[in-house]
Every structure is written in C-alpha cells, then in structure tokens.
C-alpha cells in the first residue's frame, strides 16, 4: 500500500487499524508491521525517539504498512524532518484551535499549499528524485491533528473544516485530564466531549480516529463512525504476553 493509497482509504472512511510504537526499535517496528495492521502509530511525543530513531523505524517497516508519526508538538523542524524521513504522515498533538490545525497543514505541505522546505532527503530518494517528490508529496502526506483538550472540543467544528486536514484523532486520556477527570475516559463529561467532536467531524465529513488500550476500548467508537483506530501499546503488549507465560509456567 502506497502513501497515496493510505490517504485515499482514510478519506474514503475505510476502517484502518493500528497500534502504538513507543520503543525506538526497528526490530519491534518490523515485527508489528508484519501482524496485519494497516498502520503504526509511531509515538515521538511520549516515546524515546529522536530523528534518527524515526528514520531507522521507517526504513525497517519499508512499505509493510503505513507509519504515522506523532511529533512532539507543532514544531516546524520535527514535522519537516519526519516527512523528509519518509513517514506516511504526521499526528500533531495538543491542537486546540483551527489556527493550530491550519499551521499543522502548512508545515506539512510544500508551497504553494504550505511552507515545507525542500531537501535532499529519504523522501526524495536522497535528492535523486526531488521533482517527483515535489509533484506528489502534497497529495500523499497525511496530516492528522489530535483533539485532546477542552479548547479543542469548543473549536471542534472550526478544526474539522480546515482545508488539507485528513483526520481528527481523539486523545481520550489527555482529554479526560483537561476536563478535570484524569484517566477516567468513561466519565460522562469525557464521553459527551467525544460525542461533540464526533458530531462536528461527521457534519464536515472529516475522518475520525481514537486510541484505546485494547480493542474493547476502541470498537464501540468504530460503531459511532471512528475509522482511524489504534489499540494497544508495544510495551503493554509485550508485558502482557510475558506475564501470561510466567503465570502459566508457575501453574
């Protein structure tokens, strides 16, 4: 699946399933990419990634599935270097307003649509295919913003209407903290806020995404129209499987 295919499937509203990668390990990324996921959520906001780690992960996955990298913030250098490394797209955390979302799109796109600079990088075959990259990147790169604050809920209709944006991704844990009930993602105030975001995106025909620690946390949202789904974290998956083995061996 090419980056163009992934963006087209996302915008068509197909269900795309993924999981979180927080360990800066090309081997773990390669292993997860081979398990049937449509995409990997590469977490450079909370995971221990530097730019080199992101590049090595993308090289290890190498087309097995899409990689959306959550950058640490609305940072021009991180966004440019992530896309330069060949990521399918970016997930920008802590987007609170339509102006924030517009800025994310601008930083991810080449002129005239945006402000991204041109370099001899992996995404342009290290400078040997710059013209091809400039011709296709704006149509292929995926821009996702996270709605995870009270401000994003209030501005959800304006955010969902931003041109060039490909999806809004709900961060339920940060959203719960912003709403005064940290960690209580099932609290009525959190679920009501998620409903507000979902309604705004549905009206704008903007694809919706969400994360949960397991399928049971995510699938109810799929029934509400969420299509960009991420469940589980590499560390928790490894720890859970290891715990099951240790418990079974002890009888």
mmCIF file of C-alpha atoms in Angstrom:
data_model
loop_
_atom_site.group_PDB
_atom_site.id
_atom_site.type_symbol
_atom_site.label_atom_id
_atom_site.label_comp_id
_atom_site.label_asym_id
_atom_site.label_seq_id
_atom_site.Cartn_x
_atom_site.Cartn_y
_atom_site.Cartn_z
ATOM 1 C CA UNK A 1 0.000 0.000 0.000
ATOM 2 C CA UNK A 2 1.445 3.350 -1.037
ATOM 3 C CA UNK A 3 1.112 6.558 0.955
ATOM 4 C CA UNK A 4 -1.337 7.800 -1.670
ATOM 5 C CA UNK A 5 -3.433 4.649 -1.159
ATOM 6 C CA UNK A 6 -3.454 5.116 2.606
ATOM 7 C CA UNK A 7 -4.585 8.721 2.367
ATOM 8 C CA UNK A 8 -7.303 7.772 -0.132
ATOM 9 C CA UNK A 9 -8.558 4.952 2.105
ATOM 10 C CA UNK A 10 -8.572 7.268 5.115
ATOM 11 C CA UNK A 11 -10.536 9.932 3.292
ATOM 12 C CA UNK A 12 -12.999 7.331 1.974
ATOM 13 C CA UNK A 13 -13.780 6.330 5.532
ATOM 14 C CA UNK A 14 -12.337 2.818 5.445
ATOM 15 C CA UNK A 15 -11.534 1.242 8.798
ATOM 16 C CA UNK A 16 -7.758 1.422 9.313
ATOM 17 C CA UNK A 17 -6.377 -0.436 12.318
ATOM 18 C CA UNK A 18 -3.070 0.178 14.031
ATOM 19 C CA UNK A 19 -1.133 0.022 17.270
ATOM 20 C CA UNK A 20 1.292 2.285 19.137
ATOM 21 C CA UNK A 21 5.058 2.027 18.893
ATOM 22 C CA UNK A 22 6.866 3.713 21.793
ATOM 23 C CA UNK A 23 10.131 1.752 21.761
ATOM 24 C CA UNK A 24 12.691 3.202 19.330
ATOM 25 C CA UNK A 25 13.418 -0.260 17.970
ATOM 26 C CA UNK A 26 13.463 -1.026 14.236
ATOM 27 C CA UNK A 27 13.081 -4.723 15.059
ATOM 28 C CA UNK A 28 9.918 -4.166 17.105
ATOM 29 C CA UNK A 29 8.530 -1.928 14.360
ATOM 30 C CA UNK A 30 9.297 -4.540 11.714
ATOM 31 C CA UNK A 31 7.642 -7.253 13.829
ATOM 32 C CA UNK A 32 4.474 -5.229 14.454
ATOM 33 C CA UNK A 33 4.222 -4.192 10.809
ATOM 34 C CA UNK A 34 4.048 -7.866 9.838
ATOM 35 C CA UNK A 35 0.999 -8.625 12.011
ATOM 36 C CA UNK A 36 -1.711 -7.330 9.691
ATOM 37 C CA UNK A 37 -2.027 -3.732 10.836
ATOM 38 C CA UNK A 38 -2.832 -1.021 8.307
ATOM 39 C CA UNK A 39 -0.647 1.475 10.139
ATOM 40 C CA UNK A 40 1.702 2.056 13.030
ATOM 41 C CA UNK A 41 1.298 4.990 15.405
ATOM 42 C CA UNK A 42 4.945 5.940 15.971
ATOM 43 C CA UNK A 43 4.941 7.957 19.175
ATOM 44 C CA UNK A 44 7.700 10.562 19.161
ATOM 45 C CA UNK A 45 5.772 12.699 21.666
ATOM 46 C CA UNK A 46 5.954 10.299 24.616
ATOM 47 C CA UNK A 47 8.221 7.585 23.227
ATOM 48 C CA UNK A 48 12.029 7.790 23.416
ATOM 49 C CA UNK A 49 12.519 8.770 19.763
ATOM 50 C CA UNK A 50 14.958 11.183 18.215
ATOM 51 C CA UNK A 51 15.045 11.985 14.498
ATOM 52 C CA UNK A 52 17.482 9.180 13.789
ATOM 53 C CA UNK A 53 15.275 6.643 15.565
ATOM 54 C CA UNK A 54 12.290 7.686 13.450
ATOM 55 C CA UNK A 55 14.335 7.279 10.270
ATOM 56 C CA UNK A 56 15.517 3.787 11.256
ATOM 57 C CA UNK A 57 11.993 2.673 12.144
ATOM 58 C CA UNK A 58 10.683 3.880 8.789
ATOM 59 C CA UNK A 59 13.491 2.078 6.997
ATOM 60 C CA UNK A 60 12.711 -1.141 8.880
ATOM 61 C CA UNK A 61 8.995 -1.007 8.075
ATOM 62 C CA UNK A 62 9.738 -0.058 4.434
ATOM 63 C CA UNK A 63 6.266 -0.241 2.928
ATOM 64 C CA UNK A 64 4.901 -3.126 5.016
ATOM 65 C CA UNK A 65 2.300 -0.759 6.432
ATOM 66 C CA UNK A 66 1.787 2.974 6.784
ATOM 67 C CA UNK A 67 3.544 4.898 9.550
ATOM 68 C CA UNK A 68 2.002 7.992 11.075
ATOM 69 C CA UNK A 69 4.452 9.697 13.418
ATOM 70 C CA UNK A 70 3.153 11.666 16.362
ATOM 71 C CA UNK A 71 5.575 14.560 16.519
ATOM 72 C CA UNK A 72 6.311 16.199 19.884
ATOM 73 C CA UNK A 73 4.318 19.310 19.011
ATOM 74 C CA UNK A 74 3.586 21.946 16.417
ATOM 75 C CA UNK A 75 7.293 22.141 15.624
ATOM 76 C CA UNK A 76 8.478 23.047 12.092
ATOM 77 C CA UNK A 77 11.756 21.111 12.348
ATOM 78 C CA UNK A 78 10.158 17.933 13.703
ATOM 79 C CA UNK A 79 7.379 17.978 11.125
ATOM 80 C CA UNK A 80 9.731 18.610 8.207
ATOM 81 C CA UNK A 81 12.310 16.025 9.273
ATOM 82 C CA UNK A 82 9.649 13.399 9.934
ATOM 83 C CA UNK A 83 8.150 13.773 6.469
ATOM 84 C CA UNK A 84 11.631 14.060 4.948
ATOM 85 C CA UNK A 85 12.430 10.678 6.519
ATOM 86 C CA UNK A 86 9.553 9.135 4.551
ATOM 87 C CA UNK A 87 6.693 8.944 7.062
ATOM 88 C CA UNK A 88 3.229 8.443 5.581
ATOM 89 C CA UNK A 89 2.138 11.399 7.645
ATOM 90 C CA UNK A 90 2.125 13.166 10.976
ATOM 91 C CA UNK A 91 -0.101 13.286 14.021
ATOM 92 C CA UNK A 92 0.145 16.648 15.762
ATOM 93 C CA UNK A 93 -0.751 16.644 19.473
ATOM 94 C CA UNK A 94 -2.293 19.414 21.538
ATOM 95 C CA UNK A 95 -4.116 21.172 18.718
ATOM 96 C CA UNK A 96 -6.593 23.472 20.432
ATOM 97 C CA UNK A 97 -7.807 25.794 17.657
ATOM 98 C CA UNK A 98 -8.431 25.953 13.936
ATOM 99 C CA UNK A 99 -5.354 28.202 13.683
ATOM 100 C CA UNK A 100 -3.257 25.394 15.201
ATOM 101 C CA UNK A 101 -4.691 22.886 12.703
ATOM 102 C CA UNK A 102 -4.072 25.254 9.801
ATOM 103 C CA UNK A 103 -0.479 25.690 10.915
ATOM 104 C CA UNK A 104 -0.018 21.905 11.017
ATOM 105 C CA UNK A 105 -1.186 21.610 7.410
ATOM 106 C CA UNK A 106 1.045 24.470 6.285
ATOM 107 C CA UNK A 107 4.143 22.933 7.882
ATOM 108 C CA UNK A 108 3.450 19.554 6.255
ATOM 109 C CA UNK A 109 2.890 20.773 2.691
ATOM 110 C CA UNK A 110 5.230 22.184 0.068
ATOM 111 C CA UNK A 111 4.482 25.617 -1.448
ATOM 112 C CA UNK A 112 2.169 26.963 -2.668
ATOM 113 C CA UNK A 113 -0.087 24.974 -0.323
ATOM 114 C CA UNK A 114 2.278 25.223 2.615
ATOM 115 C CA UNK A 115 5.690 26.154 3.966
ATOM 116 C CA UNK A 116 7.677 22.905 3.964
ATOM 117 C CA UNK A 117 11.261 23.285 2.804
ATOM 118 C CA UNK A 118 12.945 21.176 0.134
ATOM 119 C CA UNK A 119 15.970 18.999 0.861
ATOM 120 C CA UNK A 120 17.961 16.020 -0.394
ATOM 121 C CA UNK A 121 16.278 13.544 1.934
ATOM 122 C CA UNK A 122 14.997 9.972 2.054
ATOM 123 C CA UNK A 123 11.516 11.046 0.874
ATOM 124 C CA UNK A 124 13.096 12.326 -2.351
ATOM 125 C CA UNK A 125 15.433 9.322 -2.687
ATOM 126 C CA UNK A 126 18.178 11.365 -1.093
ATOM 127 C CA UNK A 127 17.864 14.124 -3.646
ATOM 128 C CA UNK A 128 17.759 11.970 -6.779
ATOM 129 C CA UNK A 129 14.002 12.419 -7.257
ATOM 130 C CA UNK A 130 13.264 15.888 -5.914
ATOM 131 C CA UNK A 131 10.975 16.812 -8.803
ATOM 132 C CA UNK A 132 8.887 13.668 -8.316
ATOM 133 C CA UNK A 133 8.659 14.305 -4.576
ATOM 134 C CA UNK A 134 7.516 17.874 -5.083
ATOM 135 C CA UNK A 135 4.870 16.716 -7.563
ATOM 136 C CA UNK A 136 3.375 14.039 -5.321
ATOM 137 C CA UNK A 137 4.059 14.812 -1.663
ATOM 138 C CA UNK A 138 1.197 17.240 -1.092
ATOM 139 C CA UNK A 139 -1.270 14.645 -2.393
ATOM 140 C CA UNK A 140 0.234 11.806 -0.372
ATOM 141 C CA UNK A 141 1.254 13.193 3.017
ATOM 142 C CA UNK A 142 -1.338 12.664 5.735
ATOM 143 C CA UNK A 143 -1.996 15.352 8.333
ATOM 144 C CA UNK A 144 -3.848 14.340 11.491
ATOM 145 C CA UNK A 145 -4.427 16.579 14.500
ATOM 146 C CA UNK A 146 -5.285 15.470 17.990
ATOM 147 C CA UNK A 147 -8.329 16.827 19.778
ATOM 148 C CA UNK A 148 -7.467 16.296 23.418
ATOM 149 C CA UNK A 149 -8.427 19.418 25.328
ATOM 150 C CA UNK A 150 -11.426 21.447 26.382
ATOM 151 C CA UNK A 151 -10.382 24.081 23.848
ATOM 152 C CA UNK A 152 -10.353 21.549 21.006
ATOM 153 C CA UNK A 153 -13.871 20.452 21.934
ATOM 154 C CA UNK A 154 -15.107 24.048 21.825
ATOM 155 C CA UNK A 155 -13.353 24.625 18.483
ATOM 156 C CA UNK A 156 -14.125 21.201 17.003
ATOM 157 C CA UNK A 157 -16.352 22.498 14.191
ATOM 158 C CA UNK A 158 -13.761 25.048 13.084
ATOM 159 C CA UNK A 159 -10.953 22.463 13.298
ATOM 160 C CA UNK A 160 -12.928 19.912 11.260
ATOM 161 C CA UNK A 161 -13.382 22.488 8.488
ATOM 162 C CA UNK A 162 -9.660 23.232 7.988
ATOM 163 C CA UNK A 163 -8.645 22.627 4.329
ATOM 164 C CA UNK A 164 -5.974 19.995 3.820
ATOM 165 C CA UNK A 165 -6.606 18.254 7.117
ATOM 166 C CA UNK A 166 -7.088 14.485 6.757
ATOM 167 C CA UNK A 167 -8.396 13.379 10.163
ATOM 168 C CA UNK A 168 -9.059 14.415 13.737
ATOM 169 C CA UNK A 169 -7.757 11.972 16.327
ATOM 170 C CA UNK A 170 -9.226 11.985 19.833
ATOM 171 C CA UNK A 171 -6.754 11.589 22.679
ATOM 172 C CA UNK A 172 -9.071 10.337 25.432
ATOM 173 C CA UNK A 173 -6.548 10.345 28.272
ATOM 174 C CA UNK A 174 -5.332 13.925 27.822
ATOM 175 C CA UNK A 175 -8.922 14.948 27.143
ATOM 176 C CA UNK A 176 -10.007 13.459 30.461
ATOM 177 C CA UNK A 177 -7.252 15.401 32.240
ATOM 178 C CA UNK A 178 -8.264 18.641 30.533
ATOM 179 C CA UNK A 179 -11.852 18.084 31.643
ATOM 180 C CA UNK A 180 -10.863 17.555 35.277
ATOM 181 C CA UNK A 181 -11.218 13.762 35.480
ATOM 182 C CA UNK A 182 -7.722 12.498 34.641
ATOM 183 C CA UNK A 183 -7.673 8.893 33.460
ATOM 184 C CA UNK A 184 -11.443 8.487 33.706
ATOM 185 C CA UNK A 185 -12.062 8.129 29.980
ATOM 186 C CA UNK A 186 -15.523 6.643 30.521
ATOM 187 C CA UNK A 187 -16.687 9.580 32.655
ATOM 188 C CA UNK A 188 -19.859 11.184 31.254
ATOM 189 C CA UNK A 189 -18.150 14.539 30.718
ATOM 190 C CA UNK A 190 -15.447 12.864 28.617
ATOM 191 C CA UNK A 191 -17.889 10.800 26.587
ATOM 192 C CA UNK A 192 -20.020 13.886 25.979
ATOM 193 C CA UNK A 193 -16.947 15.781 24.745
ATOM 194 C CA UNK A 194 -16.029 12.908 22.411
ATOM 195 C CA UNK A 195 -19.587 12.998 21.104
ATOM 196 C CA UNK A 196 -19.284 16.722 20.398
ATOM 197 C CA UNK A 197 -16.075 16.167 18.414
ATOM 198 C CA UNK A 198 -17.637 13.230 16.557
ATOM 199 C CA UNK A 199 -20.700 15.259 15.581
ATOM 200 C CA UNK A 200 -18.570 18.135 14.307
ATOM 201 C CA UNK A 201 -16.433 15.805 12.216
ATOM 202 C CA UNK A 202 -19.424 13.910 10.872
ATOM 203 C CA UNK A 203 -21.009 17.155 9.682
ATOM 204 C CA UNK A 204 -17.749 18.142 7.952
ATOM 205 C CA UNK A 205 -17.173 14.601 6.608
ATOM 206 C CA UNK A 206 -13.849 14.641 8.413
ATOM 207 C CA UNK A 207 -12.425 11.183 9.283
ATOM 208 C CA UNK A 208 -12.155 10.433 12.976
ATOM 209 C CA UNK A 209 -9.607 8.465 14.946
ATOM 210 C CA UNK A 210 -9.179 7.323 18.525
ATOM 211 C CA UNK A 211 -6.816 5.317 20.735
ATOM 212 C CA UNK A 212 -7.608 2.749 23.397
ATOM 213 C CA UNK A 213 -5.538 0.301 25.419
ATOM 214 C CA UNK A 214 -7.317 -2.613 23.762
ATOM 215 C CA UNK A 215 -9.899 -3.485 21.098
ATOM 216 C CA UNK A 216 -12.680 -3.455 23.682
ATOM 217 C CA UNK A 217 -11.988 0.238 24.320
ATOM 218 C CA UNK A 218 -11.870 1.161 20.632
ATOM 219 C CA UNK A 219 -14.557 -0.910 18.895
ATOM 220 C CA UNK A 220 -17.517 0.931 20.489
ATOM 221 C CA UNK A 221 -16.202 4.100 18.839
ATOM 222 C CA UNK A 222 -15.958 2.314 15.489
ATOM 223 C CA UNK A 223 -19.710 1.833 15.723
ATOM 224 C CA UNK A 224 -20.004 5.634 16.105
ATOM 225 C CA UNK A 225 -18.130 6.342 12.894
ATOM 226 C CA UNK A 226 -14.492 6.380 14.028
ATOM 227 C CA UNK A 227 -12.324 4.770 11.340
ATOM 228 C CA UNK A 228 -8.678 5.527 12.195
ATOM 229 C CA UNK A 229 -8.277 3.125 15.091
ATOM 230 C CA UNK A 230 -5.266 2.429 17.297
ATOM 231 C CA UNK A 231 -5.342 -0.144 20.084
ATOM 232 C CA UNK A 232 -2.581 -1.310 22.372
ATOM 233 C CA UNK A 233 0.982 -0.182 23.022
ATOM 234 C CA UNK A 234 4.106 -2.178 22.238
ATOM 235 C CA UNK A 235 5.289 -2.161 25.859
ATOM 236 C CA UNK A 236 1.920 -3.282 27.236
ATOM 237 C CA UNK A 237 1.554 -5.975 24.571
ATOM 238 C CA UNK A 238 4.999 -7.349 25.416
ATOM 239 C CA UNK A 239 4.435 -7.166 29.166
ATOM 240 C CA UNK A 240 1.001 -8.810 28.937
ATOM 241 C CA UNK A 241 2.234 -11.711 26.828
ATOM 242 C CA UNK A 242 5.269 -12.211 29.085
ATOM 243 C CA UNK A 243 3.081 -12.173 32.205
ATOM 244 C CA UNK A 244 0.818 -14.839 30.731
ATOM 245 C CA UNK A 245 3.799 -17.099 30.044
ATOM 246 C CA UNK A 246 5.254 -16.622 33.543
ATOM 247 C CA UNK A 247 1.882 -17.267 35.164
ATOM 248 C CA UNK A 248 1.270 -20.401 33.088
ATOM 249 C CA UNK A 249 4.710 -21.817 33.915
ATOM 250 C CA UNK A 250 4.062 -21.372 37.631
ATOM 251 C CA UNK A 251 0.833 -23.304 37.285
#
